[in-house]
mmCIF file of C-alpha atoms in Angstrom:
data_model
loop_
_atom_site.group_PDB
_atom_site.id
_atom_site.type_symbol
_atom_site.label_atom_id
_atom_site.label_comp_id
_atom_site.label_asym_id
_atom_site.label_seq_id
_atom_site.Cartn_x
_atom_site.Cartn_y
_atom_site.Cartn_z
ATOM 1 C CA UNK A 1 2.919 -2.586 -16.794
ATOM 2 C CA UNK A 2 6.617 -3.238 -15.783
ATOM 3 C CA UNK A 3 7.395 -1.773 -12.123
ATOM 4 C CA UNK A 4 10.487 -3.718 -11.127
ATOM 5 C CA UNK A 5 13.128 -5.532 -12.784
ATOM 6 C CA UNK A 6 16.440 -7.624 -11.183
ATOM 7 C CA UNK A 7 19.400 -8.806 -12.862
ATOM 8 C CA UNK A 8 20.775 -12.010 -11.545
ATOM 9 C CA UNK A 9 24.520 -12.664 -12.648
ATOM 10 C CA UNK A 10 26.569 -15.942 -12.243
ATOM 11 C CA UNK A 11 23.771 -18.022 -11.030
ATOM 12 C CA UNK A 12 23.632 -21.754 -10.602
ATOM 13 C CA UNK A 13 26.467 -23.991 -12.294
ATOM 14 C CA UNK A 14 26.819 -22.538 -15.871
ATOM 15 C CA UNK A 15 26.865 -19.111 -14.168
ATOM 16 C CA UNK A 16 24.158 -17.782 -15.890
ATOM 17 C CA UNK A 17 22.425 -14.254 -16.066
ATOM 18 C CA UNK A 18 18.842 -13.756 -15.895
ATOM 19 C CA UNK A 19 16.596 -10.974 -15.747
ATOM 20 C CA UNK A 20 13.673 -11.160 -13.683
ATOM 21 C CA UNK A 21 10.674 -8.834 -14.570
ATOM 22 C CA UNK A 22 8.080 -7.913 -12.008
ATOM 23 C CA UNK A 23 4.539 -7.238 -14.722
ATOM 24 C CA UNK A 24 1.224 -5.832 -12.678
ATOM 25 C CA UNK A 25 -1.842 -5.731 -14.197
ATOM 26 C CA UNK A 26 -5.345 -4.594 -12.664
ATOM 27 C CA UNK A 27 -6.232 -7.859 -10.694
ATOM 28 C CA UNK A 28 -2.607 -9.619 -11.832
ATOM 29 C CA UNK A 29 0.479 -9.958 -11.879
ATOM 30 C CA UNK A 30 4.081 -11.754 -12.778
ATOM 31 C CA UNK A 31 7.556 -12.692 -12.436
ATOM 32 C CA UNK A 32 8.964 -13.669 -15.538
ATOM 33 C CA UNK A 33 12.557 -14.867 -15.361
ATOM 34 C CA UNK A 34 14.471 -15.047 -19.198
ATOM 35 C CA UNK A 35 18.268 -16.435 -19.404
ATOM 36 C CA UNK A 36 19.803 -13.411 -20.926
ATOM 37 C CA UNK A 37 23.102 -14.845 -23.550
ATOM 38 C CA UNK A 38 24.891 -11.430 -23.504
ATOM 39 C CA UNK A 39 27.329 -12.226 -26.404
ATOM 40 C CA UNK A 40 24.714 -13.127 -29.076
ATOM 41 C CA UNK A 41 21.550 -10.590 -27.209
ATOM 42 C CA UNK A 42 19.057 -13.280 -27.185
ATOM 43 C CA UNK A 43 17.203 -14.556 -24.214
ATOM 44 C CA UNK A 44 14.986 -18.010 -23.351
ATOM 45 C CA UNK A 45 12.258 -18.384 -21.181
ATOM 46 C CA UNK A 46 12.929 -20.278 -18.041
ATOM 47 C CA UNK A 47 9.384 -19.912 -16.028
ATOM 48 C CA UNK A 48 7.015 -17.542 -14.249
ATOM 49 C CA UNK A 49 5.382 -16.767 -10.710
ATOM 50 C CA UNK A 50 1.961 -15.776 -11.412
ATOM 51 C CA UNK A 51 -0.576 -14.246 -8.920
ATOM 52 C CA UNK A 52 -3.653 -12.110 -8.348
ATOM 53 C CA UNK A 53 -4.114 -9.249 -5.810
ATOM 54 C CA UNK A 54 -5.886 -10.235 -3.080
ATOM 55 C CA UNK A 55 -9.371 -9.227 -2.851
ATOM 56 C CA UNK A 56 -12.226 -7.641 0.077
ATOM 57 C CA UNK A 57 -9.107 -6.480 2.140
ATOM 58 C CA UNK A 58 -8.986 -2.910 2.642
ATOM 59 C CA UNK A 59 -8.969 -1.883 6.156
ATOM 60 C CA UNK A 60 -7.420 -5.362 6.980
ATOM 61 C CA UNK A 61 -3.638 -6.885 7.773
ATOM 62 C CA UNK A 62 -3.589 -8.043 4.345
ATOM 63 C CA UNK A 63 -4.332 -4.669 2.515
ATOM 64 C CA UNK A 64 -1.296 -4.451 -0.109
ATOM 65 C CA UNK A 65 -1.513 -8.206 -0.500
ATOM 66 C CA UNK A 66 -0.989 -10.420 -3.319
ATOM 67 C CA UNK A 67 -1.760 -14.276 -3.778
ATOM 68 C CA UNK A 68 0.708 -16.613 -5.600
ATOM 69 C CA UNK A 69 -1.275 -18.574 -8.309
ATOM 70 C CA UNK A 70 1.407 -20.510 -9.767
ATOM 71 C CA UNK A 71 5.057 -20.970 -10.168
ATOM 72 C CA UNK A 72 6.918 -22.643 -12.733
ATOM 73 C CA UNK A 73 10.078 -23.250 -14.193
ATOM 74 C CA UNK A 74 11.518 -25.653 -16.336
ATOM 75 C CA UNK A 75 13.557 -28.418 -15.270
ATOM 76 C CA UNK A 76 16.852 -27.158 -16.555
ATOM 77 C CA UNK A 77 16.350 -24.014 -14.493
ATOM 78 C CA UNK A 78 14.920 -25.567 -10.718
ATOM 79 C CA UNK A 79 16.886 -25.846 -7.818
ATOM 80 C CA UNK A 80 19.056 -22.139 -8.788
ATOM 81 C CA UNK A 81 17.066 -19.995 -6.701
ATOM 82 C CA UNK A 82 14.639 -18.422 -8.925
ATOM 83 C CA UNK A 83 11.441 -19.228 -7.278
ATOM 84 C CA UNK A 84 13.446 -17.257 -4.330
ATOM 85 C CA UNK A 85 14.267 -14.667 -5.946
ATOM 86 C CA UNK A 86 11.070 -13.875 -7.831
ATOM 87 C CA UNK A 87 9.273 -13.700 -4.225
ATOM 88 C CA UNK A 88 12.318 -11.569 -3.226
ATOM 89 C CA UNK A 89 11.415 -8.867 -5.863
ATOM 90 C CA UNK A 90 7.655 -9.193 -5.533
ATOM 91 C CA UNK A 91 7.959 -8.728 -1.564
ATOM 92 C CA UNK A 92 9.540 -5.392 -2.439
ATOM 93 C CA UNK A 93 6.151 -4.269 -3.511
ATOM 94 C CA UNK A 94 3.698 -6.474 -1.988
ATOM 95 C CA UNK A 95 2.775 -8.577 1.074
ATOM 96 C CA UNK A 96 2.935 -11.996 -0.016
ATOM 97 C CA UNK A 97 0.587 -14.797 1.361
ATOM 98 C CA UNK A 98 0.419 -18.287 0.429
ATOM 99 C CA UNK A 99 -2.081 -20.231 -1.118
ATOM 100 C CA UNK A 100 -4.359 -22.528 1.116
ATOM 101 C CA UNK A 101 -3.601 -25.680 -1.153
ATOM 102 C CA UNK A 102 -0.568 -27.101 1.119
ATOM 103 C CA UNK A 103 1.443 -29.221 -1.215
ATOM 104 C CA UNK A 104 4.388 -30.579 -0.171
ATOM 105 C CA UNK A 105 6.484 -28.464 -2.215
ATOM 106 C CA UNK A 106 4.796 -25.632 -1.263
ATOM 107 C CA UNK A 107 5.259 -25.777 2.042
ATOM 108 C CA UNK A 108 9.031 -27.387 1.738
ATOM 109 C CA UNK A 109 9.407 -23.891 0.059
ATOM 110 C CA UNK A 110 8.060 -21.460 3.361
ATOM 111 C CA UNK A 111 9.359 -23.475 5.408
ATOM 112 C CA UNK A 112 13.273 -23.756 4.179
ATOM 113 C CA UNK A 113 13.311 -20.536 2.222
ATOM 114 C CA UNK A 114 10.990 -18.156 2.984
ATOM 115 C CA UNK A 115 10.632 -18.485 6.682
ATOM 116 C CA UNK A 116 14.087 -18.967 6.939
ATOM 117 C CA UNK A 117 14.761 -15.466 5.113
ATOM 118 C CA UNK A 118 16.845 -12.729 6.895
ATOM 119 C CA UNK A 119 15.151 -9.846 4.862
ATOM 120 C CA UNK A 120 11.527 -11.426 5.511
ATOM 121 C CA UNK A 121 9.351 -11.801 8.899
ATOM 122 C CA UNK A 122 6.259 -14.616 7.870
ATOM 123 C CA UNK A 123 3.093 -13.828 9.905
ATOM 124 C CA UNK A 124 0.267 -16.916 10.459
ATOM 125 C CA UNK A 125 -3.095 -15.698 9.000
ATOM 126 C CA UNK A 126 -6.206 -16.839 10.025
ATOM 127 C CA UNK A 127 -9.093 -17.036 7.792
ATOM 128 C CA UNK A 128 -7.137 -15.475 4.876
ATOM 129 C CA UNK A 129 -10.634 -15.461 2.531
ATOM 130 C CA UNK A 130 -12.970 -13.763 4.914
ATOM 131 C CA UNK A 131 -13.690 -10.095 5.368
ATOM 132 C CA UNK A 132 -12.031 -10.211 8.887
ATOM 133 C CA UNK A 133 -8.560 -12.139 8.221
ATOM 134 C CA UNK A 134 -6.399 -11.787 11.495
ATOM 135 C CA UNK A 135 -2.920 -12.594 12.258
ATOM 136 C CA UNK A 136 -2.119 -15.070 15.004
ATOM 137 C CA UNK A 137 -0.745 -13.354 18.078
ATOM 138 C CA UNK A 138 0.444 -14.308 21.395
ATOM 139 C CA UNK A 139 -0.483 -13.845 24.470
ATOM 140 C CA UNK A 140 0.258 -10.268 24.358
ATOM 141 C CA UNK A 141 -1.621 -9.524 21.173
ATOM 142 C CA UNK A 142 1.951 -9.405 19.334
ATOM 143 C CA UNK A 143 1.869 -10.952 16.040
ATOM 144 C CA UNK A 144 3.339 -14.657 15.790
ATOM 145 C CA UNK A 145 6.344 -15.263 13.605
ATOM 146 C CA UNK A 146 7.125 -17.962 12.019
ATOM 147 C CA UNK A 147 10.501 -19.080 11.721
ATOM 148 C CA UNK A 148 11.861 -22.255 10.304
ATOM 149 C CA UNK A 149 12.800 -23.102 13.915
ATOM 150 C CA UNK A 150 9.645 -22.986 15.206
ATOM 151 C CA UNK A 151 8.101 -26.444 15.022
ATOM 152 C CA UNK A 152 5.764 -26.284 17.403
ATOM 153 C CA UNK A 153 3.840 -24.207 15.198
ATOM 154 C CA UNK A 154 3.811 -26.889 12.201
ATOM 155 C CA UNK A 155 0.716 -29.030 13.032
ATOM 156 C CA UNK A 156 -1.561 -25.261 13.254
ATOM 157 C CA UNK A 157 0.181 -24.021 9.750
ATOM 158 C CA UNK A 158 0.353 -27.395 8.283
ATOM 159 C CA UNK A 159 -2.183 -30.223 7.143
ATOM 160 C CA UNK A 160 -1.552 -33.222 4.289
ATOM 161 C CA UNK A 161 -1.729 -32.646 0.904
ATOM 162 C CA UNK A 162 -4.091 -35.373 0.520
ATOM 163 C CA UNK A 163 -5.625 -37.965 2.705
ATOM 164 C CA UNK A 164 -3.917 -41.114 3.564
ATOM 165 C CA UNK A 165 -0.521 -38.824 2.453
ATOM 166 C CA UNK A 166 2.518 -38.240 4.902
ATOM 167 C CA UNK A 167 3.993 -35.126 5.810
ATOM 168 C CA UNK A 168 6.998 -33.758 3.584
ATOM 169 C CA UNK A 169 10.202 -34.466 5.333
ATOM 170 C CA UNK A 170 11.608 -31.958 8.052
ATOM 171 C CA UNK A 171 7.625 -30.980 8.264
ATOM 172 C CA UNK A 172 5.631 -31.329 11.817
ATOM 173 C CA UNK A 173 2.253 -31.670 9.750
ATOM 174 C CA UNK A 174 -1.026 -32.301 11.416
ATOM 175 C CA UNK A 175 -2.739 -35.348 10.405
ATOM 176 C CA UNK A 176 -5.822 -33.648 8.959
ATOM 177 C CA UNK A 177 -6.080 -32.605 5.186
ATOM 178 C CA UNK A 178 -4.946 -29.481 4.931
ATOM 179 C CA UNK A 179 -5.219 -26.127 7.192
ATOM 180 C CA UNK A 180 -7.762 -24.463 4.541
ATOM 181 C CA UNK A 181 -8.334 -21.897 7.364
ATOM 182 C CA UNK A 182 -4.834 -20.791 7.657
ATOM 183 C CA UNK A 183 -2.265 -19.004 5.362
ATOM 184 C CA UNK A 184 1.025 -17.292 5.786
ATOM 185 C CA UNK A 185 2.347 -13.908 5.060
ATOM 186 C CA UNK A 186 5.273 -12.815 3.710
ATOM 187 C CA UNK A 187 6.540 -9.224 5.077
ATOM 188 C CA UNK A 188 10.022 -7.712 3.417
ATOM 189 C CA UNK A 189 11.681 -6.441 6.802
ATOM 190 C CA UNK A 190 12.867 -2.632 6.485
#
């Protein structure tokens, strides 16, 4: 079922318009994003953010949660601010938390864009796939944001992709293989 759609007008060099379409199903969900040619009606495919609602987390700080699965767009369309924007319109409805995978892309991508967001706060979550995730808090049991500022938080967030690799550019990483036992969450600020 359709529950959100965005228009997107004059975007990247050939000032395109797009329409992104936000499609929930009962455990799924996702962004398609279609270049709209309003003279002749027809539209192309340029990619998709696909994801599943999170599961075992009612009564938790990731009730209303979703997990992204996949994002994709083709070449001609990366690097315009779609991936962006599709999280944009599915933080209107959701909480968003990352994957545990840690590529460098990925975390290029919360780092520069999502945690550097005006209309998003990104919490650290511990344990993301138990029954008792938790947010990271301070020492006054407020909840840690991250911000793309904060690098002293890098090496807990952030692991290699693979072993042997080195961290993504601009990335304080740990030198183990991944965080598995972390994730982060994407809030839309009111």
């Amino acid at each position: 079922q359709i529950i959100d759609e965005m228009l997107l007008k004059n975007v990247g060099p050939d000032n395109l318009t797009i329409r992104l379409t936000l499609i929930v199903g009962d455990q799924t969900g996702t962004v398609t994003a279609e270049i709209l040619d309003e003279e002749s009606g027809n539209h192309t495919a340029a990619g998709n953010v696909d994801f599943n609602m999170f599961e075992n987390i009612k009564g938790t700080c990731l009730e209303g949660a979703i997990q992204i699965q996949s994002a994709f767009f083709s070449e001609d369309y990366r690097g315009i601010g779609l991936g962006l924007a599709s999280y944009e319109l599915i933080a209107k409805h959701f909480l968003l938390l990352s994957d545990t995978r840690q590529t460098h892309e990925g975390s290029a991508f919360w780092k520069f864009k999502l945690a550097a967001h005006d209309k998003l706060k990104v919490n650290i979550i511990i344990n993301p796939e138990t029954k008792n995730p938790i947010k990271m808090t301070d020492e006054h049991q407020s909840p840690i944001t991250y911000h793309y500022t904060k690098e002293e938080l890098e090496s807990v967030i952030w692991g290699l992709e693979y072993e042997n690799d080195n961290p993504h550019p601009g990335i304080k990483a740990s030198r183990t293989t991944r965080q598995n036992n972390i994730a982060l969450l994407a809030v839309k600020i009111e």
